[in-house]
Coordinates of N, CA, C and O in Angstrom, one line a residue:
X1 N -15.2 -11.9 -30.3 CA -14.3 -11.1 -29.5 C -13.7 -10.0 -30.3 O -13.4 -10.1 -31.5
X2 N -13.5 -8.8 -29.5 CA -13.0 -7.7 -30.3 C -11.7 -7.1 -30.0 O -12.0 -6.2 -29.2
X3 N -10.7 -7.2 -30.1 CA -9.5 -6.7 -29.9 C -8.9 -6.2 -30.6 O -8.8 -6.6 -31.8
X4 N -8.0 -4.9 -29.8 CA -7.3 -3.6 -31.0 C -5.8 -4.6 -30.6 O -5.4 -5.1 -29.5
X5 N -5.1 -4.5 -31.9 CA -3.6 -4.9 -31.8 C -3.0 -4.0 -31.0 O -1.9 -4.5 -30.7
X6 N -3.0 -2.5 -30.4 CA -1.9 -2.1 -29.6 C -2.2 -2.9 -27.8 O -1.3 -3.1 -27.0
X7 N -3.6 -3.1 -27.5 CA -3.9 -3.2 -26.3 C -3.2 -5.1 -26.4 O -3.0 -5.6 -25.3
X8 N -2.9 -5.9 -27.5 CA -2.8 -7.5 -27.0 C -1.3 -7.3 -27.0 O -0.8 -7.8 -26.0
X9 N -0.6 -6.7 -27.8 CA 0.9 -6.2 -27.7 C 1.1 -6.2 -26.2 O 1.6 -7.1 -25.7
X10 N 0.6 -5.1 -25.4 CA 0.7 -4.7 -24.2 C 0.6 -5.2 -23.3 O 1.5 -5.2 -22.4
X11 N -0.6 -5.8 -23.3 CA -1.0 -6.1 -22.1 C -0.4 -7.8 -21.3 O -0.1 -8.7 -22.1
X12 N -0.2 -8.0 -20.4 CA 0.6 -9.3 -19.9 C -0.6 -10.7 -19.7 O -1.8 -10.4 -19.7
X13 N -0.1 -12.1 -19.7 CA -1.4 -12.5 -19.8 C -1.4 -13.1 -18.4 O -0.4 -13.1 -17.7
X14 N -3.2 -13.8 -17.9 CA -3.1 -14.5 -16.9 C -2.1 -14.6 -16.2 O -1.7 -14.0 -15.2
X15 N -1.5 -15.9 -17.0 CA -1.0 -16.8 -16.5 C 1.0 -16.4 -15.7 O 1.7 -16.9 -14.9
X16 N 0.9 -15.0 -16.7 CA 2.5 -14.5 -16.6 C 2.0 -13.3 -14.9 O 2.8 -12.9 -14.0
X17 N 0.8 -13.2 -15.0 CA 0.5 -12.6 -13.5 C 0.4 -13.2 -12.6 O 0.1 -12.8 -11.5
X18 N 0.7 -15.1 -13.0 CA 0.1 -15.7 -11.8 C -1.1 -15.8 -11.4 O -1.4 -16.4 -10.4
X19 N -2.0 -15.2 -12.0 CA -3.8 -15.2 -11.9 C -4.7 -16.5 -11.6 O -5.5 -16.5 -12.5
X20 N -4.9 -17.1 -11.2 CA -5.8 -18.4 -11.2 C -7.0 -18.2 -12.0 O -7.6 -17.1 -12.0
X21 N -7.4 -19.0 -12.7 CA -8.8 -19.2 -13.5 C -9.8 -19.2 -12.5 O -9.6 -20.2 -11.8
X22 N -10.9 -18.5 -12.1 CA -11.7 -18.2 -11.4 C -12.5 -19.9 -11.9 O -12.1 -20.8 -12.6
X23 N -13.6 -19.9 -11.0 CA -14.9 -21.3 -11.0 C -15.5 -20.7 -12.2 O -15.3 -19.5 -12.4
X24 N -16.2 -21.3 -13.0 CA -17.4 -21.4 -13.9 C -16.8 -20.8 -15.4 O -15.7 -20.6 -15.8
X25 N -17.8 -20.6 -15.7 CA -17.3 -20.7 -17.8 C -17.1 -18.7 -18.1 O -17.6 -17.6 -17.8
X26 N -16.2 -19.3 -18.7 CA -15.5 -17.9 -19.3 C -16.7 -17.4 -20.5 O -16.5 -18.0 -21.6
X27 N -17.7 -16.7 -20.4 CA -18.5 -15.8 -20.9 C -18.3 -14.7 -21.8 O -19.2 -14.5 -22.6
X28 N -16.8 -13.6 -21.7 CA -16.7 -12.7 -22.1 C -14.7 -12.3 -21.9 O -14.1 -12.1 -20.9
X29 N -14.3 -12.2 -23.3 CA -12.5 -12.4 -23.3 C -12.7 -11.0 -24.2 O -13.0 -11.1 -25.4
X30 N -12.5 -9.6 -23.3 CA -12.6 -8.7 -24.8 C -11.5 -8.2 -24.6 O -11.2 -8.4 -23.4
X31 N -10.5 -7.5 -25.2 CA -9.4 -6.8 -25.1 C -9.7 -5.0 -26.0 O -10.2 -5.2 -27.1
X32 N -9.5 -4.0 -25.8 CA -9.2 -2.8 -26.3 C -8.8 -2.0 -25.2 O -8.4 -0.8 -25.3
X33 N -8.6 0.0 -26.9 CA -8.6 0.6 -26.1 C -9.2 1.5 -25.8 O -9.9 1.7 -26.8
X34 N -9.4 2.4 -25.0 CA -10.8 3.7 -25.2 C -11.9 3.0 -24.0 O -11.8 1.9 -23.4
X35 N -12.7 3.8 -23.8 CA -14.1 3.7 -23.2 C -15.0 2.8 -24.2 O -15.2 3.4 -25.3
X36 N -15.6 1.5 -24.0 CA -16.2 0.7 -24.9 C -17.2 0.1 -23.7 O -16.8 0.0 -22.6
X37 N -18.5 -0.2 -24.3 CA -19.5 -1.3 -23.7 C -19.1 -2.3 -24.2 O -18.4 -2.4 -25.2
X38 N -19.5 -3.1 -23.5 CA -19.5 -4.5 -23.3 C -20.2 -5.2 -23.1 O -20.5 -5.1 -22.0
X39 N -21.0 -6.2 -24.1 CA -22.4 -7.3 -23.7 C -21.9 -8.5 -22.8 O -20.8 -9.1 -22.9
X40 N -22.8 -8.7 -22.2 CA -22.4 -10.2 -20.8 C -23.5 -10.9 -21.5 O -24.6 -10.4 -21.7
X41 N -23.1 -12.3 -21.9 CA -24.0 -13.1 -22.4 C -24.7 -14.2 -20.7 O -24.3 -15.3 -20.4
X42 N -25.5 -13.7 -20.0 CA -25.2 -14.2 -18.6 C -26.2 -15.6 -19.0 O -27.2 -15.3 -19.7
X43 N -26.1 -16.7 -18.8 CA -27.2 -17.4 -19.0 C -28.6 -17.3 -18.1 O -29.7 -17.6 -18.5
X44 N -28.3 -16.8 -16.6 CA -29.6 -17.0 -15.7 C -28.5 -15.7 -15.3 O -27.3 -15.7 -15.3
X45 N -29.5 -14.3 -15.0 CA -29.4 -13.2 -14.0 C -28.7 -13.1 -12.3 O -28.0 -12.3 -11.7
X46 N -29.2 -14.4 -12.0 CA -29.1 -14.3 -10.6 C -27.4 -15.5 -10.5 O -27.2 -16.3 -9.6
X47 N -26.7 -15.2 -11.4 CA -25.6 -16.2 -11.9 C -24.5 -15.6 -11.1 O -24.4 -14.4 -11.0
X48 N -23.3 -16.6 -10.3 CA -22.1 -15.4 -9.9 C -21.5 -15.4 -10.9 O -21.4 -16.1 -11.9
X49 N -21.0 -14.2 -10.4 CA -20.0 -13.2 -12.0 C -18.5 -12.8 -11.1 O -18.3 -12.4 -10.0
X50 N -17.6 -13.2 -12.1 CA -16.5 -13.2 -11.1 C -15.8 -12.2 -12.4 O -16.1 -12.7 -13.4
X51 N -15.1 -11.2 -12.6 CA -14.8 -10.3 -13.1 C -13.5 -9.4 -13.2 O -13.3 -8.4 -12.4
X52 N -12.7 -9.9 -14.3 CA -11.3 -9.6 -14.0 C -10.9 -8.4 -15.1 O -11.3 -8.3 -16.3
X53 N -10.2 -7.6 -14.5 CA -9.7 -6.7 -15.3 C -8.2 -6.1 -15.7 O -7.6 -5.8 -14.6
X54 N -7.5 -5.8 -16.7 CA -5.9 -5.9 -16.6 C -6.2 -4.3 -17.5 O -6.9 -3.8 -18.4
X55 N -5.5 -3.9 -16.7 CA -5.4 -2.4 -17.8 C -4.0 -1.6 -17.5 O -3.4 -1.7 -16.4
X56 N -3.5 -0.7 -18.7 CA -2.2 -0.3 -18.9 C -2.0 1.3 -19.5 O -1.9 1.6 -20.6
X57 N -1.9 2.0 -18.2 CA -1.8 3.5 -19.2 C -2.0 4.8 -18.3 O -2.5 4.6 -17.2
X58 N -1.6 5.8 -18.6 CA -2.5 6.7 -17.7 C -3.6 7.1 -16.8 O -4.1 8.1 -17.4
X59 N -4.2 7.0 -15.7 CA -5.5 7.7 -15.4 C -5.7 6.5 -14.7 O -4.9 5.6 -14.3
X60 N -6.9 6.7 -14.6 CA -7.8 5.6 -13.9 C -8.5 4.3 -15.0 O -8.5 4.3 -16.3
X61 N -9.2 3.4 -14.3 CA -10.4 2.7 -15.1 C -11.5 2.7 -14.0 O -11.2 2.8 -12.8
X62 N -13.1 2.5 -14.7 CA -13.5 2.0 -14.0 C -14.9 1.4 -15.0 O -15.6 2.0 -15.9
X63 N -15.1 0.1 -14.3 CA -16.3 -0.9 -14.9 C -17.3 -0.7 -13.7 O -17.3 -0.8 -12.5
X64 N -18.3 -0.5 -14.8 CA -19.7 -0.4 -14.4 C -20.8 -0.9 -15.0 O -20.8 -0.7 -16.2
X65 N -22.1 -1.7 -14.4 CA -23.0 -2.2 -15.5 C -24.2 -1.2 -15.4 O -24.4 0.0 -15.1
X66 N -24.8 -2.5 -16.1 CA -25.7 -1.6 -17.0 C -26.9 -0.4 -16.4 O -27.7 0.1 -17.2
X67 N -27.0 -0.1 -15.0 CA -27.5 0.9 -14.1 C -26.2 2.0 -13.6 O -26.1 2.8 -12.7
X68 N -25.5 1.6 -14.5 CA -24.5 2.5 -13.9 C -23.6 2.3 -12.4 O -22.7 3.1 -12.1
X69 N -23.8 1.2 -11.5 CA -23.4 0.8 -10.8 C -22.0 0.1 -10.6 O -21.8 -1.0 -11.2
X70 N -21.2 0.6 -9.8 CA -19.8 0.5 -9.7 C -19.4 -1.2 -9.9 O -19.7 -2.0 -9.0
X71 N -18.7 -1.7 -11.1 CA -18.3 -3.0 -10.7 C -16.6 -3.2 -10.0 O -16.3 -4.0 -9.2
X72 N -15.9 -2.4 -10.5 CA -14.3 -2.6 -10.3 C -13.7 -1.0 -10.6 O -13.7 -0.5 -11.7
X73 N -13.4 -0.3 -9.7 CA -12.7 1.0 -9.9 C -11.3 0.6 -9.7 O -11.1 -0.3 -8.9
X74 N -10.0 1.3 -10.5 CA -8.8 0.9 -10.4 C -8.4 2.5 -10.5 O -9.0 3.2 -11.3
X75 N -7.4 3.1 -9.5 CA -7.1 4.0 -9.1 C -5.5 4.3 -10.0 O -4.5 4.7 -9.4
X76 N -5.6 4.0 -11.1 CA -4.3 3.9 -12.1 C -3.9 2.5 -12.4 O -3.5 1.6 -11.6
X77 N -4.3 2.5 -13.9 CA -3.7 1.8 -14.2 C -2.6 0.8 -14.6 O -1.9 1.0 -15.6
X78 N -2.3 -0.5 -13.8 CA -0.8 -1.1 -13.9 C -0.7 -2.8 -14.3 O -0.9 -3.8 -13.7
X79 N -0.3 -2.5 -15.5 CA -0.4 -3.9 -16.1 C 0.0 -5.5 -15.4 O -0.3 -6.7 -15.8
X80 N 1.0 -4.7 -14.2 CA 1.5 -6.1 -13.2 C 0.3 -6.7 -12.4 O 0.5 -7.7 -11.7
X81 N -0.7 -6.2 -12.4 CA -1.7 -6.8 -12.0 C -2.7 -7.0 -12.6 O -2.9 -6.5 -13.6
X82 N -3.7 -8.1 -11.9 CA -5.3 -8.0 -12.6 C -6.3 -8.0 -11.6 O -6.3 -9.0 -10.8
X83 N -7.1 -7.2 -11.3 CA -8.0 -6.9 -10.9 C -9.0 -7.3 -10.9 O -9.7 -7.2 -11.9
X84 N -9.6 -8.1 -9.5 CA -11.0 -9.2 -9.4 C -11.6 -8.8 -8.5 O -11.2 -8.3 -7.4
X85 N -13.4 -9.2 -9.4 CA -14.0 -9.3 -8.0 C -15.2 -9.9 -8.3 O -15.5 -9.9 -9.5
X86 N -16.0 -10.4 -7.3 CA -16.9 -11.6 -7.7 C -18.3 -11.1 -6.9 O -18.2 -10.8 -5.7
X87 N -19.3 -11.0 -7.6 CA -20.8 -10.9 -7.3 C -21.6 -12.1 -7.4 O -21.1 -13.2 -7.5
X88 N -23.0 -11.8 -7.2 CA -24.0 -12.6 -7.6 C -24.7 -11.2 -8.8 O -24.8 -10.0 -8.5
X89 N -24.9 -11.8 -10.0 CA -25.3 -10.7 -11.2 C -26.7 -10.6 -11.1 O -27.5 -11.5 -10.6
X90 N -27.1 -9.3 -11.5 CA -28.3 -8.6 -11.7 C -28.6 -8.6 -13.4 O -27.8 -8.9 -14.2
X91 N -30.2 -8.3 -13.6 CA -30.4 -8.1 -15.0 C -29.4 -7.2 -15.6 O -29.0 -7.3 -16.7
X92 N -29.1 -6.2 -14.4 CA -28.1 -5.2 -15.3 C -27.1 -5.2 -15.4 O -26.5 -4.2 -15.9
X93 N -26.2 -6.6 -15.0 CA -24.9 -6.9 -15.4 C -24.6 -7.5 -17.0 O -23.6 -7.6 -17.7
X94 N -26.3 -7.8 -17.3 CA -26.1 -7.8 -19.1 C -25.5 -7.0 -20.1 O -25.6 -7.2 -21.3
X95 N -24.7 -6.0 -19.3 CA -24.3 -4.8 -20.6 C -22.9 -3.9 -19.0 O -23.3 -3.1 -18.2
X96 N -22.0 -4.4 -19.1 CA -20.9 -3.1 -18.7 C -20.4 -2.7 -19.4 O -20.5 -3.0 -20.6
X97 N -19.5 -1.5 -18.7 CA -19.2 -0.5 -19.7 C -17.4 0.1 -19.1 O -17.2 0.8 -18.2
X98 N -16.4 -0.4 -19.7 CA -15.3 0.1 -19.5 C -15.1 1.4 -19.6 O -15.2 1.8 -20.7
X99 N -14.9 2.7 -18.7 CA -14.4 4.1 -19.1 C -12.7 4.2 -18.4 O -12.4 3.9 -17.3
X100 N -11.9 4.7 -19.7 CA -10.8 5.0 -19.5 C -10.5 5.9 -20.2 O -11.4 6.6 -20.8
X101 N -9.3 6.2 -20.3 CA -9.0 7.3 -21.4 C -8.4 6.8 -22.4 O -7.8 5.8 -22.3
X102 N -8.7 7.6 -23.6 CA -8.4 7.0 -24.9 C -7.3 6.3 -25.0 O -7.5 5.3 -25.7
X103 N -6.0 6.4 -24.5 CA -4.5 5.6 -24.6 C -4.3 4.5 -23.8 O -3.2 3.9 -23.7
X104 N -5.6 4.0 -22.9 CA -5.3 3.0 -22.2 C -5.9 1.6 -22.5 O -7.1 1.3 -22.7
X105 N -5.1 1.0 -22.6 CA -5.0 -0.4 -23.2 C -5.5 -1.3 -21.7 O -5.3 -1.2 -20.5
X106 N -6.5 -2.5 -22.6 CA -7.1 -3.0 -21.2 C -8.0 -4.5 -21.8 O -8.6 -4.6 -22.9
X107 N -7.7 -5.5 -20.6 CA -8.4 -7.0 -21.1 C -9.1 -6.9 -20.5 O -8.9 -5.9 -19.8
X108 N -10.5 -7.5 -20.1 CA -11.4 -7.5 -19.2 C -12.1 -9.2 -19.7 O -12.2 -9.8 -20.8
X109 N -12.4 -9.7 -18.3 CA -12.2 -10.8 -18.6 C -14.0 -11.3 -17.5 O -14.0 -10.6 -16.4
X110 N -14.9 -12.1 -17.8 CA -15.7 -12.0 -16.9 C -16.2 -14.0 -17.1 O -16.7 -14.5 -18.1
X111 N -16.0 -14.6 -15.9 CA -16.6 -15.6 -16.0 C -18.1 -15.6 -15.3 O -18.5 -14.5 -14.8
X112 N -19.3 -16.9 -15.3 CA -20.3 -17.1 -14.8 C -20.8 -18.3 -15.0 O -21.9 -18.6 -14.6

């Protein structure tokens, strides 16, 4: 796991959001900040993926895999919340991709 010390400072956790642990195994806990890829270790492709995101800062976010296809757009980012949402995964959920702007601090969290 890779995390920058200003985004773990920041950001609030689960449990202080009231968040529930989604069904199945936590896969991927990354924390930064900036626009960063992200590898999904998925065991089987056709796996559900339930996919949470906490972000803190200016602008927008938005996660996308690995076709470029929309996973979670957040319309500004606000650390009182975390943002879910749950598929059935494709080959190309092997690789998303966080874009924010450089000052925004952000957890992204993906079980399967």
């Amino acid at each position: 796991m890779s995390a920058s010390p200003a985004a773990e400072v920041r950001l609030p956790t689960l449990e202080s959001l009231k968040s529930p642990v989604p069904a199945g195994k936590l896969v991927v806990a990354r924390s930064g900040q900036g626009t960063q890829r992200i590898d999904v270790p998925l065991g089987k492709a056709d796996a559900y993926l339930t996919v949470r995101l906490i972000c803190l800062g200016p602008g927008d976010a938005k996660v996308t895999d690995g076709s470029g296809g929309s996973v979670i757009e957040v319309a500004g980012c606000n650390a009182t919340a975390a943002y879910t949402t749950g598929f059935t995964g494709t080959k190309s959920d092997r690789v998303m991709r966080i874009a924010v702007r450089p000052s925004v601090a952000w957890r992204l969290l993906v079980w399967g």
